[in-house]
C-alpha cells in the first residue's frame, strides 16, 4: 500500500509539472525591480587638491566648484530604496582634506563624522552583494603625505582603471564598496 501510494503521488507530481523550471538567472531576475540612474563622476586637481566627486545630479556636476572636470559616468544605482536587498550609499565631505568619501557602512560613516567629515546625505541605493546583474564598485584611497589636501577616495567599476590607479598614482585598493550596475 505504501509503495502504491508513493507511485501514485510521484505520478501526480510528474503529470502536474510542466517540465519547465526557471533557470537560476530567471529566479534571480524575478526579484529585480526598479530602474537604476547614472552616478556621474568628476575630478579636481585644482591647486593640487585631489578629489573625485560622485552624484546623481547632472546639475550638481555642472555647477561644481571651479576646477572640477566631468569624467565618464561611474556606474548606475538606484535613486531610492528599491527592495529590502539595497542599502544606502552615504556621501560625506571633508573641507580640510578636500575629500569626498562614500560608504555603505554605518560604522565608517559614524567614524568619518567623528574626524570632521560632514554628512551630505544618501547618494543612492546599492546592493551589498552581487545581485541582478550588478558588478563590483571598487574603493581606493590615496594620501600622499603632503598635507591634508593630498587625499582622495576614488571609486570605479573598471578593474583595469583600479589597477592603473594603484600602480601609477599610489592609490591603495580598499576593497569592494558595493555592487552597482554598469554605466
XYZ file of C-alpha atoms in Angstrom:
183
model
C 0.000 0.000 0.000
C 2.787 2.418 0.867
C 4.566 1.699 -2.420
C 1.323 2.161 -4.344
C 0.674 5.493 -2.600
C 4.238 6.650 -3.307
C 3.983 5.742 -7.003
C 0.602 7.482 -7.297
C 1.983 10.608 -5.629
C 5.014 10.661 -7.917
C 2.792 10.189 -10.977
C 0.616 13.130 -9.955
C 3.645 15.328 -9.316
C 5.210 14.472 -12.667
C 1.920 14.863 -14.543
C 1.212 18.181 -12.834
C 4.600 19.573 -13.698
C 5.061 21.443 -16.937
C 8.558 20.062 -17.101
C 9.968 23.565 -17.310
C 11.535 25.155 -14.296
C 13.024 28.589 -14.000
C 16.742 28.794 -14.509
C 18.827 30.317 -11.697
C 19.044 33.530 -13.763
C 15.270 33.708 -14.168
C 14.784 33.119 -10.442
C 17.350 35.801 -9.617
C 15.899 38.305 -12.079
C 12.354 37.794 -10.819
C 13.100 39.898 -7.717
C 14.979 42.589 -9.618
C 12.878 45.702 -9.961
C 13.440 49.392 -10.497
C 15.370 51.478 -12.955
C 18.907 52.474 -11.998
C 20.097 56.019 -12.721
C 23.567 57.309 -13.649
C 26.131 58.118 -10.991
C 28.112 60.980 -12.524
C 31.808 61.389 -11.808
C 34.006 64.485 -11.714
C 37.649 65.050 -10.835
C 39.520 68.044 -9.459
C 43.245 68.570 -9.241
C 42.797 72.323 -8.772
C 45.785 73.790 -6.928
C 46.928 70.286 -6.086
C 43.722 69.294 -4.285
C 42.820 65.778 -5.385
C 39.130 64.962 -5.261
C 36.791 62.613 -7.059
C 33.165 63.666 -6.765
C 30.139 61.450 -7.481
C 26.483 62.475 -7.684
C 23.182 61.515 -9.310
C 22.592 65.182 -10.171
C 23.947 66.379 -13.503
C 23.241 69.939 -12.306
C 25.464 69.361 -9.297
C 28.271 68.212 -11.603
C 27.816 71.201 -13.928
C 27.716 73.655 -11.010
C 30.537 72.065 -9.004
C 33.272 74.271 -7.623
C 35.695 75.618 -10.245
C 38.366 73.100 -11.093
C 36.135 70.026 -11.371
C 36.022 68.282 -14.745
C 33.282 65.828 -15.625
C 34.548 62.345 -16.410
C 32.689 59.363 -17.885
C 29.813 58.138 -15.712
C 30.928 55.895 -12.885
C 28.042 53.442 -12.879
C 24.306 53.211 -12.262
C 22.498 52.866 -8.940
C 19.025 53.399 -7.545
C 17.756 56.859 -6.638
C 15.718 55.414 -3.779
C 15.353 52.193 -1.829
C 14.068 49.620 -4.328
C 13.939 46.449 -2.248
C 14.929 45.145 1.131
C 18.136 43.996 -0.601
C 19.530 47.502 -1.240
C 21.463 49.652 1.229
C 22.213 53.397 1.370
C 25.379 54.737 -0.268
C 26.353 57.651 2.002
C 28.247 60.750 0.830
C 30.486 62.703 3.187
C 32.793 65.682 2.674
C 35.894 66.924 4.463
C 36.777 70.525 3.667
C 40.093 70.143 5.498
C 41.109 67.146 3.399
C 39.237 68.330 0.264
C 37.901 64.781 0.045
C 34.540 63.233 -0.744
C 34.056 59.869 0.965
C 31.324 57.371 0.093
C 30.411 54.282 2.076
C 27.672 51.760 2.716
C 28.951 51.161 6.241
C 27.157 52.937 9.070
C 30.253 52.384 11.260
C 32.569 54.020 8.683
C 30.092 56.870 8.248
C 29.996 57.448 12.015
C 33.801 57.367 12.222
C 34.175 59.821 9.320
C 31.768 62.204 11.080
C 33.836 61.927 14.265
C 37.006 63.069 12.457
C 35.438 66.084 10.793
C 33.644 64.893 7.687
C 30.216 66.443 7.053
C 27.257 64.230 6.168
C 25.925 65.134 2.706
C 23.172 62.521 2.705
C 22.471 59.397 0.697
C 23.818 59.433 -2.855
C 21.761 56.420 -3.845
C 20.948 52.817 -3.054
C 23.184 49.881 -3.939
C 23.449 46.157 -3.386
C 25.811 44.792 -0.712
C 26.274 41.596 -2.788
C 26.299 40.670 -6.471
C 22.615 40.549 -7.457
C 20.546 41.373 -10.522
C 23.441 41.748 -12.964
C 25.484 44.118 -10.793
C 29.265 44.466 -10.804
C 31.720 45.371 -8.031
C 32.313 49.036 -7.192
C 35.943 49.240 -6.106
C 37.060 51.754 -3.465
C 40.575 53.190 -3.495
C 42.343 55.772 -1.353
C 45.477 57.878 -1.672
C 47.252 60.009 0.912
C 50.455 61.486 -0.454
C 51.520 62.730 2.960
C 51.940 66.274 1.605
C 49.299 67.838 3.805
C 45.598 67.400 4.376
C 44.602 68.322 0.821
C 46.505 65.464 -0.784
C 43.907 62.801 -0.012
C 41.322 61.230 -2.281
C 38.788 58.427 -2.290
C 38.272 57.005 -5.762
C 35.538 54.604 -6.925
C 35.412 52.639 -10.170
C 33.848 49.515 -11.660
C 36.765 49.080 -14.068
C 39.378 46.624 -12.744
C 41.990 47.917 -15.217
C 41.405 51.511 -14.047
C 41.645 50.323 -10.429
C 44.949 48.566 -11.106
C 46.336 51.571 -13.011
C 45.465 53.948 -10.148
C 47.314 51.631 -7.758
C 50.419 51.155 -9.921
C 50.745 54.670 -11.370
C 49.221 57.045 -8.810
C 49.882 55.350 -5.485
C 46.281 54.565 -4.568
C 45.578 51.739 -2.132
C 42.823 49.330 -3.060
C 40.493 49.233 -0.039
C 38.071 46.606 -1.344
C 34.638 46.303 -2.882
C 32.351 49.005 -1.517
C 29.118 47.817 -3.127
C 27.595 46.254 -6.210
C 26.172 48.542 -8.886
C 25.038 48.430 -12.494
C 27.445 49.199 -15.348
C 27.229 52.750 -16.718
